[in-house]
CSV table of C-alpha atoms in Angstrom, one decimal:
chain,number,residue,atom,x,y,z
A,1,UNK,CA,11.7,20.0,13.8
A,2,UNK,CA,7.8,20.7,13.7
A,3,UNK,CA,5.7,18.1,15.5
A,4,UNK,CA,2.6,17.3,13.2
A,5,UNK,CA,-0.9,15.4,13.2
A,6,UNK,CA,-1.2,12.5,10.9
A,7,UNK,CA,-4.2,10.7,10.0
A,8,UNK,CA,-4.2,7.5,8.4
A,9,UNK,CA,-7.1,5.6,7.3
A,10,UNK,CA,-6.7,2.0,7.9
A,11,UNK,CA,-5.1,0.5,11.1
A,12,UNK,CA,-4.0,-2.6,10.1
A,13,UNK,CA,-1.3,-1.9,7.1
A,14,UNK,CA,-1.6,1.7,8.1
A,15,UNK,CA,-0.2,0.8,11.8
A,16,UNK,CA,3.3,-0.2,10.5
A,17,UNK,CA,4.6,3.0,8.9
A,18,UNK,CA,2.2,4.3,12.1
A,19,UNK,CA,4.7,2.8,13.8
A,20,UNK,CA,8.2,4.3,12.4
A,21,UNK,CA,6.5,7.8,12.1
A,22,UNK,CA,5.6,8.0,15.8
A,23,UNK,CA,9.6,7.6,16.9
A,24,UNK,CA,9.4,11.6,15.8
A,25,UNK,CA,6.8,12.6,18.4
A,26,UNK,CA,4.1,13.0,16.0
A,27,UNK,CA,0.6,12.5,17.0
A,28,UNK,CA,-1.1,10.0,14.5
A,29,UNK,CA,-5.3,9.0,14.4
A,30,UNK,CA,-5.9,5.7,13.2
A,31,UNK,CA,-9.3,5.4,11.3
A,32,UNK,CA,-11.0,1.9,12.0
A,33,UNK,CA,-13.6,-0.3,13.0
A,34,UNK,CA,-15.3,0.0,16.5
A,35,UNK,CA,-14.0,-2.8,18.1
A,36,UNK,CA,-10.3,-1.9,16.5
A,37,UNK,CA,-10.5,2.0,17.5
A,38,UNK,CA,-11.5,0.9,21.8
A,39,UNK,CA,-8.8,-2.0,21.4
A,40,UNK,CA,-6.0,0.9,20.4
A,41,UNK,CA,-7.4,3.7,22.9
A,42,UNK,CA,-7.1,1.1,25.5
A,43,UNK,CA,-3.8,-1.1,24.9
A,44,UNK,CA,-2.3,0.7,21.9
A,45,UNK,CA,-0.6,-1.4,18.8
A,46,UNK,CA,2.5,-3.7,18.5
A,47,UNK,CA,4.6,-3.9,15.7
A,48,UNK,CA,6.5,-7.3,15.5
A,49,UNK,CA,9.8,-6.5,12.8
A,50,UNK,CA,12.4,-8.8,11.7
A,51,UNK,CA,15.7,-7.5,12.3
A,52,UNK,CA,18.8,-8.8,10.9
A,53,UNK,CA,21.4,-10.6,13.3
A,54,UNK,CA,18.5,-11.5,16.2
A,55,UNK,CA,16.6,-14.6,15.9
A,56,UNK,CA,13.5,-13.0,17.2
A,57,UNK,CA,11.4,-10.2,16.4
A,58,UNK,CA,11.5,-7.1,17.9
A,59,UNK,CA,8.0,-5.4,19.1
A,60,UNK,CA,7.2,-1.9,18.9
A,61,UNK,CA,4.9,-1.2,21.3
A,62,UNK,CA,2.8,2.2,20.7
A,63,UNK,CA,2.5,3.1,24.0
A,64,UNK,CA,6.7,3.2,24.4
A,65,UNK,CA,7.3,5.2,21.5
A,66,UNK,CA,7.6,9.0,21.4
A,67,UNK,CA,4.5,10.0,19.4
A,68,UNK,CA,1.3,9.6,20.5
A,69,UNK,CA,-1.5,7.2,18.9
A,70,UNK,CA,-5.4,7.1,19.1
A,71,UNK,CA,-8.1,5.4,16.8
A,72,UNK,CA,-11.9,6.7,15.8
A,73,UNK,CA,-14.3,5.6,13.6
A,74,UNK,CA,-15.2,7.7,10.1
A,75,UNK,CA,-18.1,10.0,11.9
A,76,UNK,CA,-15.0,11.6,13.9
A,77,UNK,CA,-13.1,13.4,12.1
A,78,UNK,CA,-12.6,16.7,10.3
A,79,UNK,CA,-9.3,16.4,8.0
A,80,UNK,CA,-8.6,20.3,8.1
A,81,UNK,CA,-7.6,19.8,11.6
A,82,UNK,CA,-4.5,17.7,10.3
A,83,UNK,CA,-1.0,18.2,8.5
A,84,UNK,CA,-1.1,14.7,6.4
A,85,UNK,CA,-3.4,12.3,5.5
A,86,UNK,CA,-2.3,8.2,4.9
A,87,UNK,CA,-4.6,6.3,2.5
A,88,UNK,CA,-3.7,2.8,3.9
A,89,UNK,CA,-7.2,0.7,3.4
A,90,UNK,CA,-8.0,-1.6,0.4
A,91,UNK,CA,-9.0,0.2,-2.5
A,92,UNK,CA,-12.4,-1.2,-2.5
A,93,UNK,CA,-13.2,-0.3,0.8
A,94,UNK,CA,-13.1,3.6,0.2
A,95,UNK,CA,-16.7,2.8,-1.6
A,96,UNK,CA,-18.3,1.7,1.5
A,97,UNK,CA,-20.6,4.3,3.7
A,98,UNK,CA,-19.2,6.4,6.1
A,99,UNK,CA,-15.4,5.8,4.6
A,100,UNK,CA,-16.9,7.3,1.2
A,101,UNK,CA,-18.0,10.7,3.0
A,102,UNK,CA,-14.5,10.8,4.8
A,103,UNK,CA,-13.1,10.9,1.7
A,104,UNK,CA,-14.9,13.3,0.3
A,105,UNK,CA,-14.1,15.7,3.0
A,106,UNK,CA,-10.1,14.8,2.7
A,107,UNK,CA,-10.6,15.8,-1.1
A,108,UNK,CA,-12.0,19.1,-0.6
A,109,UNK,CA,-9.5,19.9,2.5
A,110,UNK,CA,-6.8,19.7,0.2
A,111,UNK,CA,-5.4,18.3,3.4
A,112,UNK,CA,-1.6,16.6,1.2
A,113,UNK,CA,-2.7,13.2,1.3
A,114,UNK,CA,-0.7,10.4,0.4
A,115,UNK,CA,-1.4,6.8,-0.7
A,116,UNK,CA,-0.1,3.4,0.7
A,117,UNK,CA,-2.0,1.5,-1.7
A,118,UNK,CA,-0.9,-0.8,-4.2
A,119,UNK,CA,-3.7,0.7,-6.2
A,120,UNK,CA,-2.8,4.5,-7.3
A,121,UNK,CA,-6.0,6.5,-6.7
A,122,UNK,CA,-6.9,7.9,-9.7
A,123,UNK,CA,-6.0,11.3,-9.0
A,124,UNK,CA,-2.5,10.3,-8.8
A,125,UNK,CA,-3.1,8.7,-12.6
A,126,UNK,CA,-4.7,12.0,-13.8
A,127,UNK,CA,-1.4,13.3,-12.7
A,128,UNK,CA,0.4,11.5,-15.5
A,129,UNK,CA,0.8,12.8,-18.5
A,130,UNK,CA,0.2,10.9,-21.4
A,131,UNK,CA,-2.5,8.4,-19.6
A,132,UNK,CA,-6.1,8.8,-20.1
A,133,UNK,CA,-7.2,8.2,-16.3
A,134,UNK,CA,-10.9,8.2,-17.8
A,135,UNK,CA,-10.4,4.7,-19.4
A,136,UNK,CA,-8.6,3.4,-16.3
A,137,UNK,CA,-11.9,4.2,-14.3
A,138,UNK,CA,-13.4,-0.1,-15.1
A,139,UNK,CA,-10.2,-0.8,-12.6
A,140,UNK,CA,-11.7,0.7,-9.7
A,141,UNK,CA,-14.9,-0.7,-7.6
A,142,UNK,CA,-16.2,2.9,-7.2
A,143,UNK,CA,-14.0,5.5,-9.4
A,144,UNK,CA,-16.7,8.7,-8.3
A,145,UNK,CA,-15.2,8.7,-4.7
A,146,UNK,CA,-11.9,9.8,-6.2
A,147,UNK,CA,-13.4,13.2,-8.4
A,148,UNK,CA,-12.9,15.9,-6.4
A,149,UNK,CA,-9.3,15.3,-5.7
A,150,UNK,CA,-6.7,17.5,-6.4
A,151,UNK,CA,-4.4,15.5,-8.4
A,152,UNK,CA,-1.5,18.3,-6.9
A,153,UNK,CA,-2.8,17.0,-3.0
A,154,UNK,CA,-2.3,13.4,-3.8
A,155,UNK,CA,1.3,11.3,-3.9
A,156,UNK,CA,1.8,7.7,-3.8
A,157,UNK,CA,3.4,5.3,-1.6
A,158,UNK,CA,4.5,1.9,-2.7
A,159,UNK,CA,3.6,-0.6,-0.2
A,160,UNK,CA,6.4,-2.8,-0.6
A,161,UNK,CA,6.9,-4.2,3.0
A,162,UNK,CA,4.9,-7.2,3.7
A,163,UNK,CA,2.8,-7.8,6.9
A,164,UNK,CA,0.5,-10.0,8.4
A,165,UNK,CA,-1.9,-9.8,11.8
A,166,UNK,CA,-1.3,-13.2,12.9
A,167,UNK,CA,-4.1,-15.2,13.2
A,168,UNK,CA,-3.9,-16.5,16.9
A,169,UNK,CA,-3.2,-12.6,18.3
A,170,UNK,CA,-5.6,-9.5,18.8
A,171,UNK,CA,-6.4,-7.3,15.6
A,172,UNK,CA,-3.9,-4.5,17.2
A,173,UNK,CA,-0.9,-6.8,16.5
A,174,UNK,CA,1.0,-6.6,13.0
A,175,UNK,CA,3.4,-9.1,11.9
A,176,UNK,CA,6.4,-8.1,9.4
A,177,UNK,CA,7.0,-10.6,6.9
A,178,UNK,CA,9.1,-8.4,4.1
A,179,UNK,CA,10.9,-5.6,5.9
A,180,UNK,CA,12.1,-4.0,2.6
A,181,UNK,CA,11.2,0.0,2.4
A,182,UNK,CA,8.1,2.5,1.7
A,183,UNK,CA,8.9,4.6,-1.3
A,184,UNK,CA,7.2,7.7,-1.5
A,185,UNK,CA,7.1,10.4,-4.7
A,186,UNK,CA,6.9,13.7,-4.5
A,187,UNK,CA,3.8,15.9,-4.2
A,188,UNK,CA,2.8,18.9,-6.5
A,189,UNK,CA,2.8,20.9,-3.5
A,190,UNK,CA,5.8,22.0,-1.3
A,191,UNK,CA,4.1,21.7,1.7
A,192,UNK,CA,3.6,18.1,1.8
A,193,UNK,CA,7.5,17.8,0.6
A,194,UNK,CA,8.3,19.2,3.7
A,195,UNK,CA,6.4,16.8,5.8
A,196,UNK,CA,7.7,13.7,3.8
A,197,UNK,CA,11.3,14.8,4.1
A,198,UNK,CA,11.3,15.4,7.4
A,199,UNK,CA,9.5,11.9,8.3
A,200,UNK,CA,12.2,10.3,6.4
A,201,UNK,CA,15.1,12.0,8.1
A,202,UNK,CA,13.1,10.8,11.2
A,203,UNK,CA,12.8,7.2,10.6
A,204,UNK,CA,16.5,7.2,9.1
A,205,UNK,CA,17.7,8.5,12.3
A,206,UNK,CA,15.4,6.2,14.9
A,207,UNK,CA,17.0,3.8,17.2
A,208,UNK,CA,15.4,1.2,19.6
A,209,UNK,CA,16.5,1.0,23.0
A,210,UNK,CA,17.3,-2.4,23.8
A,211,UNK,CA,19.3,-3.8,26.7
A,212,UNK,CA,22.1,-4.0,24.0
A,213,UNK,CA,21.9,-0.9,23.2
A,214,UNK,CA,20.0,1.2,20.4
A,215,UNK,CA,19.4,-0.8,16.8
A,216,UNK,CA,18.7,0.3,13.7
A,217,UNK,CA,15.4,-0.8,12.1
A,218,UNK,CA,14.9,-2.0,9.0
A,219,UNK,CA,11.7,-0.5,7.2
A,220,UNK,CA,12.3,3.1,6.0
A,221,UNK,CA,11.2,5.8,4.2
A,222,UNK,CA,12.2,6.9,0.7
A,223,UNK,CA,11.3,10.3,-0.7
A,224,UNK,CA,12.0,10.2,-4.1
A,225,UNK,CA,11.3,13.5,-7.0
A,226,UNK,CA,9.9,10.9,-9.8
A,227,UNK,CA,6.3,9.8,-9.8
A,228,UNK,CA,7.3,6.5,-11.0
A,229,UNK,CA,9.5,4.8,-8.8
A,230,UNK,CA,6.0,3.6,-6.6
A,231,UNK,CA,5.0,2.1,-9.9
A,232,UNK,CA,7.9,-0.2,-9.7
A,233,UNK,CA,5.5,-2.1,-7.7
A,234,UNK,CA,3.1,-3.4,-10.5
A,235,UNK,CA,5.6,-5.3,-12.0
A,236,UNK,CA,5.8,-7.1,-8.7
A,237,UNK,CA,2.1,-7.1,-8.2
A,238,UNK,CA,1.4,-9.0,-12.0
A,239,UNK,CA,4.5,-11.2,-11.6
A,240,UNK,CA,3.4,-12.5,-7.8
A,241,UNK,CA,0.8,-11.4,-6.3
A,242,UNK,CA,-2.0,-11.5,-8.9
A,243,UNK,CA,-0.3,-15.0,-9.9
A,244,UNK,CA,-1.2,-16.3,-6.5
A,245,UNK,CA,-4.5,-16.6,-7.2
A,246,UNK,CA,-5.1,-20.0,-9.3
A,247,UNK,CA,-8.7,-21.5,-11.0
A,248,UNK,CA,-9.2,-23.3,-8.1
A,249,UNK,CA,-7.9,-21.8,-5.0
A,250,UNK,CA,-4.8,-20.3,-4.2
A,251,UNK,CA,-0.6,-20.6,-3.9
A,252,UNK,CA,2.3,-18.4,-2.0
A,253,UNK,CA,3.6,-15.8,-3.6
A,254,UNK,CA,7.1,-17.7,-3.6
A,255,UNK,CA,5.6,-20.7,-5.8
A,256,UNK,CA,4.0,-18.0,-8.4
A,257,UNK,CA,7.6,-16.6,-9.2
A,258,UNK,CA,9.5,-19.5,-9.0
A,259,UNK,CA,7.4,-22.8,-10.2
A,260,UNK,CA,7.6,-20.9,-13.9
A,261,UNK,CA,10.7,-18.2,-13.7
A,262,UNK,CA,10.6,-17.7,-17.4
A,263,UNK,CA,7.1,-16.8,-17.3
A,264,UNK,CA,7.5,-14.7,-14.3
A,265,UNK,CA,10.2,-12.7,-15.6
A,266,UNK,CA,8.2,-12.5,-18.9
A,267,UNK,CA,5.5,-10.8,-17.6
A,268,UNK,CA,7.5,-8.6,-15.2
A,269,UNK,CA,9.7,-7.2,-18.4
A,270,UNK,CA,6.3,-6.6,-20.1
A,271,UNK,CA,4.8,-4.9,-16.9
A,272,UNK,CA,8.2,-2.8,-16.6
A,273,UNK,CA,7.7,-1.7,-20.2
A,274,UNK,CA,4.8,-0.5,-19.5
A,275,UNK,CA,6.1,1.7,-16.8
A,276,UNK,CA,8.6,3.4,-19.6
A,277,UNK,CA,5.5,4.2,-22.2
A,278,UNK,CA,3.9,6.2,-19.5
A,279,UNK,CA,7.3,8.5,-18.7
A,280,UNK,CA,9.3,6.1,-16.3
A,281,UNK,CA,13.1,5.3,-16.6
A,282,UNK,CA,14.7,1.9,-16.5
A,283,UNK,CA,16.9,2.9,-13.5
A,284,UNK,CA,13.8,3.7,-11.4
A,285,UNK,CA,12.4,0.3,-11.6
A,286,UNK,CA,13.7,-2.5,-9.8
A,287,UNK,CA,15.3,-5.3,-11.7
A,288,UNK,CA,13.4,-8.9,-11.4
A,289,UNK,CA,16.3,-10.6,-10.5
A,290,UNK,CA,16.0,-8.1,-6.9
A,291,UNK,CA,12.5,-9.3,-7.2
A,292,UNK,CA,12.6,-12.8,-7.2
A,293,UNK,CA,15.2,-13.3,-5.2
A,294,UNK,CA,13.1,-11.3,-2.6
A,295,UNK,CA,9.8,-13.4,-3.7
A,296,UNK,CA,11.6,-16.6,-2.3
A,297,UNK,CA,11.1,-15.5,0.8
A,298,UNK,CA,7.2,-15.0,0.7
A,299,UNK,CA,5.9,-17.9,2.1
A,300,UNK,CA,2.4,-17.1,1.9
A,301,UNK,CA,-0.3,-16.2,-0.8
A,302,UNK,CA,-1.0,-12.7,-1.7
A,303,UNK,CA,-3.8,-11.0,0.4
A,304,UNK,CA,-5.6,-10.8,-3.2
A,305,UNK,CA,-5.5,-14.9,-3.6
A,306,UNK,CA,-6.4,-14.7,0.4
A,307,UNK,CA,-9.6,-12.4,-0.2
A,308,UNK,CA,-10.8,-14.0,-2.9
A,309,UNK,CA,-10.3,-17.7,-1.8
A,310,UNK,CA,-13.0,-16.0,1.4
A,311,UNK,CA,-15.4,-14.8,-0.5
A,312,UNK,CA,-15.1,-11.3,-1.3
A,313,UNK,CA,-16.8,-9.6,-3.7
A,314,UNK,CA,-14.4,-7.0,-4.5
A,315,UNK,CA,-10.7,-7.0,-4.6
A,316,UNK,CA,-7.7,-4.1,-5.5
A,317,UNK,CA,-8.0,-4.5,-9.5
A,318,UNK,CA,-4.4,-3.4,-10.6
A,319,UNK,CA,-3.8,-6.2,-12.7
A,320,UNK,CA,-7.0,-4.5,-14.9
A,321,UNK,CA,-5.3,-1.0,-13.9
A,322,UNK,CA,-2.2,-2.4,-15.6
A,323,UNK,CA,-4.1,-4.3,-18.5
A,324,UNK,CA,-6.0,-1.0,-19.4
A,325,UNK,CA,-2.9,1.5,-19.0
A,326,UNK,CA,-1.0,-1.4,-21.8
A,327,UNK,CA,-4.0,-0.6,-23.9
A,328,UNK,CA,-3.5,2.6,-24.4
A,329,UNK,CA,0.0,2.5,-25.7
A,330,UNK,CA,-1.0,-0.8,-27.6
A,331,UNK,CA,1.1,-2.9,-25.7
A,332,UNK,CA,-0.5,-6.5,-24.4
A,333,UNK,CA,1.2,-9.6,-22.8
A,334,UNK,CA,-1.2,-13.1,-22.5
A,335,UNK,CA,-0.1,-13.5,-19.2
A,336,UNK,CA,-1.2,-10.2,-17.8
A,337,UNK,CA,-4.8,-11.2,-20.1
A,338,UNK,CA,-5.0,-14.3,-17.9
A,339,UNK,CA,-4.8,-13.1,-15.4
A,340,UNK,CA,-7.4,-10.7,-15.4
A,341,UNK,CA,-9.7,-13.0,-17.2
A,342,UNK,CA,-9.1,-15.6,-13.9
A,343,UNK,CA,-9.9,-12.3,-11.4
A,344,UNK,CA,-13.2,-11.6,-13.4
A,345,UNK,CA,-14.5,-15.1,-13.2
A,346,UNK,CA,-13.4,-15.5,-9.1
A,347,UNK,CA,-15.2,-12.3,-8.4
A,348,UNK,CA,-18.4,-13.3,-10.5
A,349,UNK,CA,-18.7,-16.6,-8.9
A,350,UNK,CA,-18.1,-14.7,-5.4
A,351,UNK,CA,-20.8,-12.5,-6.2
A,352,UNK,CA,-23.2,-14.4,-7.5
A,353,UNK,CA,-22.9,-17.1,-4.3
A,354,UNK,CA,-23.2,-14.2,-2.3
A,355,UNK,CA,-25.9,-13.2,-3.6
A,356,UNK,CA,-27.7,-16.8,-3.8
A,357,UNK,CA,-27.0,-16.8,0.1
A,358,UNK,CA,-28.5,-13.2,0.8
């Protein structure tokens, strides 16, 4: 098995699959802040995961597994110098200075670089046939970062576990609150099929020592040939997450599905529908009744309902990704227009009391 370097921008998010790839020995660079970066370099990360049958949590701890882990900021890296990249930051964020150069690099290193985003980069839209990726550009907070990509380079990751860093620990501990699994599509280039393969054989096979013995954890990784099965995610995202966020504040993800099921499972048939008019196939998608029954377990709102309820400025958009991809095929639901009417007017009041304050 070859050993390889992974980089993954984003240490927060990005430090859980972080965590199952480094059971193979691999080295892996975590891209964050400052204060983030000298935290890891000095104690490592932890990795708190729910596993069926034990009433507590168990913690991976960096520092025990096999691989190796560090953390820089952007200024430090050249992305030819590794075998993988992981996109695992909010989408706005790839806008800001010094992240925005980094990604520029990654695009012309045609480094295989693969998204954990609930937003698909662009490049991975221009890699769909039958979608105009120009008209999905209003979606994203800064669409020229994505240009020079090789839509061949690029695959997509469905984030589809749920994690938190709890609020009383350091910023190098992650919380699992949904350990369900990573599904992954295939890249137009075999060399990055290799590397996913193998990462998923890894993590399939991983055990945890334990004074029991060694467990199986729960949060895999799922290769998969279709480009669509990471899509399976929007329905999700338009059904609960964006339906956390309310006129006046916010509301868990659980109470979005289930205070209204009709509507939720409304707007998720639409949303799957969607997924088939671009070149998906029912069987790919996930069914909302798996959904919802998942949703009752999410406790907490959406970190798009979070972000907005604390100001920000900018948010992930796919619920205008979604809303602009139903355009083309003529396809509209008045849910999914809500929705993304509500967004526009949260972020317009963030920005302009932002700017009042500045």
């Amino acid at each position: 098995m070859s050993k390889y370097n992974i980089l993954i921008l984003g240490a927060s998010y990005g430090s859980l699959l972080a965590s199952k790839i480094l059971f193979g020995g691999h080295s892996i660079k975590l891209v964050c802040l400052p204060a983030e970066a000298d935290l890891i370099n000095s104690e490592g990360f932890r990795v708190r995961i729910p596993v069926r049958g034990r009433s507590e949590p168990v913690e991976l701890d960096s520092r025990r597994l096999p691989g190796r882990v560090s953390a820089v900021g952007t200024a430090e890296i050249d992305p030819r110098e590794f075998d993988l990249i992981g996109l695992a930051m909010q989408e706005p964020q790839y806008g800001s200075p010094g992240v925005r150069e980094l990604l520029k690099a990654i695009a012309t290193s045609r480094v295989p670089c693969m998204s954990i985003m609930n937003m698909p980069p662009l490049p991975y839209m221009r890699g769909i046939s039958g979608v105009n990726s120009e008209q999905l550009k209003p979606a994203y907070t800064a669409p020229a970062v994505w240009d020079d990509f090789d839509p061949a380079t690029m695959t997509l990751c469905s984030p589809d576990p749920q994690a938190i860093r709890p609020p009383d620990e350091k910023v190098n501990v992650l919380q699992v609150t949904l350990p369900t699994n990573f599904k992954v599509a295939r890249f137009d280039v075999e060399k990055g099929n290799e590397i996913l393969r193998q990462l998923e054989q890894e993590i399939d096979d991983a055990r945890l020592d334990t004074p029991e013995g060694g467990i199986e954890l729960p949060v895999k990784l799922r290769f998969y040939d279709s480009k669509f099965v990471p899509l399976a995610k929007w329905a999700m995202l338009m059904a609960g997450n964006y339906r956390c966020i309310t006129e006046g504040g916010m509301r868990s993800a659980r109470d979005a599905v289930h205070s209204d099921l009709e509507a939720s499972r409304s707007i998720y048939e639409f949303v799957l529908d969607v997924c088939v008019s671009i070149g998906a196939a029912r069987e790919e998608l996930v069914s909302f009744e798996k959904y919802a029954a998942a949703a009752d377990g999410l406790s907490r709102p959406a970190s798009a309902a979070r972000a907005l309820n604390n100001g920000a400025p900018n948010i992930e958009r796919a619920d205008k990704l979604v809303q602009l991809v139903a355009r083309q095929k003529g396809m509209s639901h008045p849910i999914l227009d809500e929705v993304v009417a509500l967004v526009d007017r949260r972020l317009e009041a963030n920005r302009k009391s932002k700017s009042a304050a500045a």
